[in-house]
Short mmCIF file of C-alpha atoms and ligand atoms in Angstrom, two decimals:
data_model
loop_
_atom_site.label_atom_id
_atom_site.label_comp_id
_atom_site.label_asym_id
_atom_site.label_seq_id
_atom_site.Cartn_x
_atom_site.Cartn_y
_atom_site.Cartn_z
CA UNK A 115 7.90 4.05 8.55
CA UNK A 116 6.07 2.03 11.19
CA UNK A 117 6.20 -1.59 10.13
CA UNK A 118 3.15 -3.75 10.49
CA UNK A 119 5.34 -6.36 12.20
CA UNK A 120 8.89 -6.81 13.37
CA UNK A 121 10.14 -10.22 14.48
CA UNK A 122 10.66 -10.32 18.24
CA UNK A 123 14.26 -9.98 19.48
CA UNK A 124 14.72 -10.06 23.25
CA UNK A 125 18.50 -9.75 23.30
CA UNK A 126 19.75 -13.11 24.56
CA UNK A 127 19.18 -15.10 21.34
CA UNK A 128 22.79 -14.94 20.14
CA UNK A 129 24.18 -16.15 23.45
CA UNK A 130 22.01 -19.29 23.33
CA UNK A 131 22.69 -19.93 19.70
CA UNK A 132 26.40 -19.60 20.36
CA UNK A 133 26.04 -22.13 23.16
CA UNK A 134 24.38 -24.63 20.84
CA UNK A 135 27.19 -24.17 18.34
CA UNK A 136 29.85 -24.63 21.01
CA UNK A 137 28.16 -27.81 22.23
CA UNK A 138 28.57 -29.19 18.70
CA UNK A 139 24.89 -30.12 18.67
CA UNK A 140 22.90 -28.33 16.04
CA UNK A 141 20.49 -30.94 14.69
CA UNK A 142 17.17 -31.52 16.46
CA UNK A 143 16.23 -32.80 19.92
CA UNK A 144 19.18 -31.53 21.92
CA UNK A 145 19.29 -29.39 25.00
CA UNK A 146 17.37 -26.38 23.66
CA UNK A 147 14.57 -28.43 22.09
CA UNK A 148 14.14 -30.14 25.47
CA UNK A 149 14.19 -26.83 27.40
CA UNK A 150 11.61 -25.32 25.06
CA UNK A 151 9.23 -28.30 25.19
CA UNK A 152 9.50 -28.41 28.99
CA UNK A 153 8.82 -24.67 29.24
CA UNK A 154 5.70 -25.02 27.08
CA UNK A 155 4.54 -28.08 29.02
CA UNK A 156 4.88 -26.21 32.29
CA UNK A 157 3.29 -23.04 30.99
CA UNK A 158 0.29 -24.76 29.40
CA UNK A 159 -0.10 -27.90 31.49
CA UNK A 160 -0.06 -30.01 28.30
CA UNK A 161 0.68 -33.73 28.80
CA UNK A 162 3.33 -33.52 26.10
CA UNK A 163 4.79 -30.92 23.73
CA UNK A 164 6.85 -31.71 20.64
CA UNK A 165 8.69 -28.85 18.97
CA UNK A 166 8.14 -28.85 15.24
CA UNK A 167 9.47 -27.08 12.11
CA UNK A 168 6.25 -25.05 11.82
CA UNK A 169 2.65 -24.85 12.86
CA UNK A 170 1.76 -26.16 9.42
CA UNK A 171 3.83 -29.27 10.22
CA UNK A 172 2.22 -29.61 13.68
CA UNK A 173 -1.16 -29.67 11.84
CA UNK A 174 0.17 -32.20 9.37
CA UNK A 175 1.27 -34.37 12.30
CA UNK A 176 -2.17 -34.10 13.85
CA UNK A 177 -3.75 -35.21 10.53
CA UNK A 178 -1.39 -38.19 10.43
CA UNK A 179 -2.12 -39.05 14.07
CA UNK A 180 -5.83 -38.92 13.37
CA UNK A 181 -5.33 -41.22 10.42
CA UNK A 182 -7.12 -38.84 8.07
CA UNK A 183 -7.84 -40.56 4.77
CA UNK A 184 -9.26 -40.05 1.31
CA UNK A 185 -12.93 -39.08 1.58
CA UNK A 186 -12.83 -37.92 5.20
CA UNK A 187 -14.26 -34.51 6.03
CA UNK A 188 -12.84 -31.97 8.35
CA UNK A 189 -14.87 -28.96 9.59
CA UNK A 190 -13.13 -25.59 9.88
CA UNK A 191 -13.71 -21.90 9.32
CA UNK A 192 -13.09 -20.48 5.86
CA UNK A 193 -11.63 -17.35 7.50
CA UNK A 194 -8.20 -18.84 8.28
CA UNK A 195 -4.68 -19.34 7.02
CA UNK A 196 -4.21 -21.90 4.24
CA UNK A 197 -2.30 -24.36 6.49
CA UNK A 198 -5.41 -25.17 8.51
CA UNK A 199 -6.89 -26.74 5.37
CA UNK A 200 -3.72 -27.89 3.59
CA UNK A 201 -2.64 -30.25 6.37
CA UNK A 202 -5.87 -32.30 6.10
CA UNK A 203 -6.33 -32.00 2.34
CA UNK A 204 -2.86 -33.45 1.86
CA UNK A 205 -4.14 -36.64 3.49
CA UNK A 206 -7.07 -36.76 1.12
CA UNK A 207 -9.74 -35.09 3.23
CA UNK A 208 -12.25 -32.51 2.13
CA UNK A 209 -12.36 -29.19 3.95
CA UNK A 210 -15.89 -28.35 5.09
CA UNK A 211 -16.15 -24.67 5.76
CA UNK A 212 -18.71 -23.07 8.06
CA UNK A 213 -19.40 -19.42 8.78
CA UNK A 214 -17.71 -17.42 11.53
CA UNK A 215 -19.02 -15.33 14.43
CA UNK A 216 -18.74 -11.61 13.61
CA UNK A 217 -17.66 -10.74 17.18
CA UNK A 218 -14.50 -12.85 17.36
CA UNK A 219 -13.99 -13.95 13.71
CA UNK A 220 -13.89 -17.49 15.08
CA UNK A 221 -15.85 -20.49 13.80
CA UNK A 222 -19.50 -20.20 14.79
CA UNK A 223 -19.88 -23.17 17.14
CA UNK A 224 -23.67 -23.18 16.58
CA UNK A 225 -23.16 -24.06 12.89
CA UNK A 226 -20.86 -27.05 13.37
CA UNK A 227 -23.54 -29.69 14.04
CA UNK A 228 -25.37 -29.04 10.82
CA UNK A 229 -22.13 -29.61 8.81
CA UNK A 230 -21.50 -33.04 10.24
CA UNK A 231 -21.94 -36.08 7.94
CA UNK A 232 -20.97 -39.71 8.41
CA UNK A 233 -17.63 -38.81 6.80
CA UNK A 234 -16.73 -36.13 9.31
CA UNK A 235 -13.62 -36.99 11.28
CA UNK A 236 -12.49 -33.83 12.94
CA UNK A 237 -13.23 -30.19 13.79
CA UNK A 238 -10.44 -27.64 13.59
CA UNK A 239 -11.21 -24.47 15.52
CA UNK A 240 -8.86 -21.58 14.84
CA UNK A 241 -8.32 -19.16 17.73
CA UNK A 242 -8.17 -15.93 15.70
CA UNK A 243 -6.07 -13.13 17.21
CA UNK A 244 -5.30 -15.41 20.20
CA UNK A 245 -8.98 -15.15 21.31
CA UNK A 246 -10.42 -18.58 22.09
CA UNK A 247 -13.23 -20.26 20.20
CA UNK A 248 -16.23 -21.41 22.31
CA UNK A 249 -14.48 -24.62 23.23
CA UNK A 250 -16.92 -26.16 25.70
CA UNK A 251 -19.59 -26.25 22.98
CA UNK A 252 -17.15 -27.50 20.33
CA UNK A 253 -15.89 -30.30 22.60
CA UNK A 254 -19.38 -31.32 23.53
CA UNK A 255 -20.36 -31.64 19.86
CA UNK A 256 -17.18 -33.56 19.10
CA UNK A 257 -17.86 -35.91 21.96
CA UNK A 258 -21.48 -36.49 20.92
CA UNK A 259 -20.50 -37.43 17.36
CA UNK A 260 -17.15 -39.13 18.11
CA UNK A 261 -15.07 -36.47 16.30
CA UNK A 262 -11.55 -35.34 17.12
CA UNK A 263 -10.65 -31.71 17.86
CA UNK A 264 -7.43 -30.17 16.54
CA UNK A 265 -6.90 -26.63 17.68
CA UNK A 266 -5.12 -24.30 15.30
CA UNK A 267 -3.65 -22.26 18.13
CA UNK A 268 -0.97 -20.76 15.87
CA UNK A 269 -1.69 -17.31 17.35
CA UNK A 270 -2.65 -18.52 20.78
CA UNK A 271 0.40 -18.95 23.00
CA UNK A 272 -0.23 -17.60 26.50
CA UNK A 273 -3.98 -17.18 25.85
CA UNK A 274 -6.53 -19.02 27.94
CA UNK A 275 -10.13 -20.23 27.85
CA UNK A 276 -11.77 -20.52 31.28
CA UNK A 277 -8.34 -20.62 32.79
CA UNK A 278 -6.89 -23.32 30.51
CA UNK A 279 -4.21 -22.74 27.89
CA UNK A 280 -5.22 -22.67 24.22
CA UNK A 281 -3.82 -25.75 22.52
CA UNK A 282 -4.65 -28.04 25.48
CA UNK A 283 -8.41 -28.00 25.05
CA UNK A 284 -8.80 -30.40 22.12
CA UNK A 285 -7.05 -33.69 21.26
CA UNK A 286 -4.18 -31.83 19.64
CA UNK A 287 -3.07 -28.21 19.69
CA UNK A 288 -0.76 -26.49 17.20
CA UNK A 289 1.38 -23.46 17.95
CA UNK A 290 3.39 -21.35 15.56
CA UNK A 291 6.70 -19.66 16.25
CA UNK A 292 6.92 -18.01 12.83
CA UNK A 293 8.47 -14.56 12.96
CA UNK A 294 5.06 -12.94 12.75
CA UNK A 295 3.89 -14.54 15.97
CA UNK A 296 4.28 -13.31 19.56
CA UNK A 297 7.23 -15.59 20.27
CA UNK A 298 9.43 -16.84 17.54
CA UNK A 299 12.21 -19.10 16.27
CA UNK A 300 12.17 -17.81 12.69
CA UNK A 301 10.18 -20.79 11.37
CA UNK A 302 8.90 -23.31 13.87
CA UNK A 303 5.96 -24.53 15.89
CA UNK A 304 4.84 -27.09 18.44
CA UNK A 305 2.37 -29.94 18.72
CA UNK A 306 0.56 -30.25 22.04
CA UNK A 307 -0.78 -33.71 22.78
CA UNK A 308 -3.53 -34.14 25.36
CA UNK A 309 -3.72 -37.94 25.67
CA UNK A 310 -0.45 -39.58 26.74
CA UNK A 311 -1.39 -42.72 24.78
CA UNK A 312 -0.63 -40.75 21.65
CA UNK A 313 2.83 -39.59 22.73
CA UNK A 314 4.77 -42.49 21.24
CA UNK A 315 3.05 -42.47 17.85
CA UNK A 316 3.59 -38.70 17.64
CA UNK A 317 7.31 -39.14 18.32
CA UNK A 318 7.53 -41.78 15.62
CA UNK A 319 5.75 -39.67 13.05
CA UNK A 320 8.05 -36.73 13.85
CA UNK A 321 11.17 -38.90 13.46
CA UNK A 322 10.64 -40.24 9.92
CA UNK A 323 8.55 -43.15 11.12
CA UNK A 324 11.26 -44.47 13.43
CA UNK A 325 11.36 -45.09 17.16
CA UNK A 326 14.59 -43.11 17.40
CA UNK A 327 13.27 -40.94 20.28
CA UNK A 328 12.89 -44.05 22.44
CA UNK A 329 16.40 -45.13 21.40
CA UNK A 330 17.88 -41.80 22.52
CA UNK A 331 16.23 -42.16 25.89
CA UNK A 332 17.88 -45.54 26.21
CA UNK A 333 14.58 -47.42 26.24
CA UNK A 334 15.53 -49.68 23.34
CA UNK A 335 18.97 -50.73 22.07
CA UNK A 336 18.46 -50.00 18.36
CA UNK A 337 15.98 -47.97 16.42
CA UNK A 338 13.95 -49.13 13.42
CA UNK A 339 11.43 -47.95 10.86
CA UNK A 340 8.03 -48.70 12.37
CA UNK A 341 5.49 -46.56 10.48
CA UNK A 342 4.78 -43.65 8.19
CA UNK A 343 6.43 -40.39 9.16
CA UNK A 344 8.43 -37.35 8.10
CA UNK A 345 11.04 -35.03 9.51
CA UNK A 346 9.23 -32.52 11.72
CA UNK A 347 11.98 -31.65 14.19
CA UNK A 348 13.59 -28.23 14.13
CA UNK A 349 17.31 -27.51 14.43
CA UNK A 350 18.83 -26.68 17.81
CA UNK A 351 19.81 -23.28 16.40
CA UNK A 352 16.15 -22.37 16.02
CA UNK A 353 15.28 -23.88 19.36
CA UNK A 354 18.05 -21.86 21.06
CA UNK A 355 16.51 -18.66 19.59
CA UNK A 356 13.12 -19.69 20.90
CA UNK A 357 14.39 -20.55 24.34
CA UNK A 358 15.73 -16.99 24.76
CA UNK A 359 12.30 -15.74 23.86
CA UNK A 360 10.41 -18.10 26.17
CA UNK A 361 12.48 -16.89 29.13
CA UNK A 362 11.29 -13.35 28.32
CA UNK A 363 7.78 -14.38 27.36
CA UNK A 364 6.14 -12.32 30.11
CA UNK A 365 7.99 -9.15 29.05
CA UNK A 366 6.86 -9.70 25.46
CA UNK A 367 3.32 -10.33 26.62
CA UNK A 368 3.23 -7.18 28.80
CA UNK A 369 4.69 -5.02 26.09
CA UNK A 370 2.17 -6.18 23.46
CA UNK A 371 -0.68 -5.83 25.97
CA UNK A 372 0.24 -2.24 26.66
CA UNK A 373 0.07 -1.37 22.96
CA UNK A 374 -3.20 -3.28 22.63
CA UNK A 375 -4.88 -1.39 25.47
CA UNK A 376 -3.56 1.91 24.32
CA UNK A 377 -5.06 1.31 20.85
CA UNK A 378 -8.29 0.28 22.46
CA UNK A 379 -8.61 3.37 24.69
CA UNK A 380 -7.53 5.81 22.00
CA UNK A 381 -9.89 4.42 19.39
CA UNK A 382 -12.84 4.05 21.70
CA UNK A 383 -14.30 7.48 20.84
CA UNK A 384 -14.42 6.50 17.14
CA UNK A 385 -16.21 3.25 17.97
CA UNK A 386 -18.67 5.05 20.28
CA UNK A 387 -19.54 7.34 17.37
CA UNK A 388 -20.21 4.16 15.31
CA UNK A 389 -17.39 4.94 12.81
CA UNK A 390 -15.38 1.80 13.45
CA UNK A 391 -15.67 -1.44 15.45
CA UNK A 392 -13.16 -2.62 18.02
CA UNK A 393 -12.21 -6.24 18.81
CA UNK A 394 -14.40 -8.13 21.28
CA UNK A 395 -13.16 -10.61 23.82
CA UNK A 396 -15.84 -12.87 25.24
CA UNK A 397 -16.11 -13.61 28.95
CA UNK A 398 -13.88 -16.43 30.02
CA UNK A 399 -11.29 -15.68 27.32
CA UNK A 400 -7.95 -14.10 28.11
CA UNK A 401 -6.07 -13.16 24.97
CA UNK A 402 -2.37 -12.49 24.30
CA UNK A 403 -2.46 -9.24 22.30
CA UNK A 404 -1.44 -11.13 19.18
CA UNK A 405 -3.33 -8.72 17.00
CA UNK A 406 -5.07 -5.38 17.08
CA UNK A 407 -7.67 -4.96 14.42
CA UNK A 408 -10.46 -2.53 13.68
CA UNK A 409 -13.43 -2.95 11.38
CA UNK A 410 -14.27 -0.23 8.90
CA UNK A 411 -17.69 0.23 7.35
CA UNK A 412 -16.87 -1.77 4.18
CA UNK A 413 -14.19 -2.84 1.73
CA UNK A 414 -14.08 0.50 -0.05
CA UNK A 415 -13.49 2.44 3.16
CA UNK A 416 -10.90 -0.05 4.31
CA UNK A 417 -8.99 0.32 0.99
CA UNK A 418 -8.96 4.10 1.41
CA UNK A 419 -7.85 3.86 5.06
CA UNK A 420 -5.00 1.44 4.21
CA UNK A 421 -3.87 3.87 1.47
CA UNK A 422 -4.14 6.85 3.84
CA UNK A 423 -2.17 5.13 6.59
CA UNK A 424 0.51 3.93 4.14
CA UNK A 425 0.90 7.45 2.83
CA UNK A 426 1.57 8.42 6.47
CA UNK A 427 4.21 5.75 6.84
CA UNK A 428 2.03 3.25 8.68
CA UNK A 429 1.94 -0.42 7.67
CA UNK A 430 -1.66 -1.40 8.23
CA UNK A 431 -2.79 -4.57 6.45
CA UNK A 432 -5.90 -6.66 5.75
CA UNK A 433 -5.96 -10.35 6.48
CA UNK A 434 -7.28 -13.65 5.12
CA UNK A 435 -9.13 -13.94 1.83
CA UNK A 436 -11.77 -16.60 2.73
CA UNK A 437 -10.49 -20.03 1.71
CA UNK A 438 -13.75 -21.10 0.09
CA UNK A 439 -13.36 -18.40 -2.52
CA UNK A 440 -9.77 -19.32 -3.43
CA UNK A 441 -9.03 -21.71 -6.32
CA UNK A 442 -7.76 -24.49 -4.00
CA UNK A 443 -10.68 -23.95 -1.63
CA UNK A 444 -13.15 -24.45 -4.48
CA UNK A 445 -11.31 -27.59 -5.57
CA UNK A 446 -10.76 -29.20 -2.15
CA UNK A 447 -13.52 -27.82 0.01
CA UNK A 448 -17.15 -26.80 0.27
CA UNK A 449 -18.98 -24.18 2.28
CA UNK A 450 -21.93 -25.46 4.27
CA UNK A 451 -24.75 -23.07 5.14
CA UNK A 452 -24.86 -19.36 4.34
CA UNK A 453 -21.84 -17.08 4.18
CA UNK A 454 -23.39 -14.35 6.35
CA UNK A 455 -20.17 -13.08 7.92
CA UNK A 456 -17.02 -14.73 6.47
CA UNK A 457 -16.72 -12.61 3.37
CA UNK A 458 -18.40 -9.47 4.72
CA UNK A 459 -16.43 -9.21 7.93
CA UNK A 460 -13.11 -10.22 6.34
CA UNK A 461 -13.52 -7.31 3.92
CA UNK A 462 -13.88 -4.84 6.79
CA UNK A 463 -11.07 -6.02 8.97
CA UNK A 464 -7.88 -3.97 9.18
CA UNK A 465 -4.87 -4.97 11.29
CA UNK A 466 -2.76 -2.21 12.87
CA UNK A 467 0.93 -2.50 13.64
CA UNK A 468 1.69 -4.45 16.82
CA UNK A 469 4.96 -6.03 17.83
CA UNK A 470 7.35 -6.30 20.78
CA UNK A 471 9.02 -2.94 21.11
CA UNK A 472 6.36 -0.85 19.34
CA UNK A 473 6.52 2.52 21.13
CA UNK A 474 3.75 4.37 22.92
CA UNK A 475 4.26 7.44 20.69
CA UNK A 476 3.95 5.24 17.59
CA UNK A 477 0.61 3.88 18.75
CA UNK A 478 -0.52 7.44 19.54
CA UNK A 479 0.60 8.62 16.13
CA UNK A 480 -1.34 5.83 14.39
CA UNK A 481 -4.55 6.50 16.39
CA UNK A 482 -4.27 10.22 15.68
CA UNK A 483 -4.03 9.50 11.96
CA UNK A 484 -7.04 7.18 12.10
CA UNK A 485 -8.92 9.91 13.92
CA UNK A 486 -7.98 12.39 11.22
CA UNK A 487 -9.17 10.01 8.50
CA UNK A 488 -12.61 9.92 10.06
CA UNK A 489 -12.80 13.66 10.71
C1 LIG B 47 0.69 -18.48 11.31
C2 LIG B 47 -0.47 -19.40 11.20
C3 LIG B 47 -0.29 -20.70 10.73
C4 LIG B 47 0.99 -21.23 10.12
O1 LIG B 47 2.07 -21.23 10.95
P1 LIG B 47 3.51 -21.67 10.42
O2 LIG B 47 4.29 -21.85 11.67
O3 LIG B 47 3.99 -20.54 9.58
O4 LIG B 47 3.35 -22.92 9.65
C5 LIG B 47 -1.41 -21.53 10.68
N1 LIG B 47 -2.59 -21.14 11.14
C6 LIG B 47 -2.77 -19.88 11.59
C7 LIG B 47 -4.12 -19.49 12.09
C8 LIG B 47 -1.72 -18.97 11.63
O5 LIG B 47 -1.91 -17.74 12.07
#
């Protein structure tokens, strides 16, 4: 059986976790949390990075930082994971969905302006498959209308847009280190903050509404409850796991990239015959091989191909059911404009196995089976 995904293990995780245990420091914000945040700050150039318990929680923090309230509207694609919407809806906002671009499956930047009302507070671009949204256009629109931009960069670590790291292009960026992502800590994430004036508020929100982070840095002599907050800091045990991964991030990246390019080359003949479509990466975008997907003709063909691959021991899977068609999406959101691509393209998309350690022969085997299916 070739799994669709296996959580990344680089080999040094146990050593770092053991170190955290021996230091008798396993709650949050110790040595490993610091090392991880510093690594991400250096790698991305972000002004500040706070490690969080998940990307969902990083998004929730962003919603709190933006002071999202009852009646506010937040523009996002419908083709995304539930957390993109949940985080804002939990603060009372309405999710305003717009259509995606069929080439990248990302929000269609040209449709954002027509979805803006006087209630709109933010735009949440999702960088699907670690391929960037058209951020210059999105930032220009946000600037013109005084909106904030929160990047759902859950899949985007080590990807860039015009040379800049995903997650550093908007006001806030959110990473995920869930076990299904390129780099992991089991469950976890990070909030990237672009304006240093927001650093302190973010620390307070992450520490149950207290200024405890300042206290630990010795900047104040006691800490107090100063605002609304929750507990968004991960354990040192998780951070130690992540630190081991970050030190091997380039190996993980190269390994996934090799599989990605091998898929691309081997499946090219099928795409040239017009039987399937391959992923497209726009100029200026460098991705991170988070995902390899193909598009079949339609839902029926995809269902047959999934079944065929499964019967050959290959874990190929579809992805998001558009949020606007889900019960919570109907209740808490609305779709603006026409659904030209969201539903249609989501029904054709099929993700192939890709993970750190996937072997060349396995990719070859998968491509050979796909070729056979279309013979
Ligand atoms: C994985 C993912 C999330 C959620 O990440 P968690 O760390 O599991 O909370 C959110 N948005 C997108 C686009 C994702 O792929």
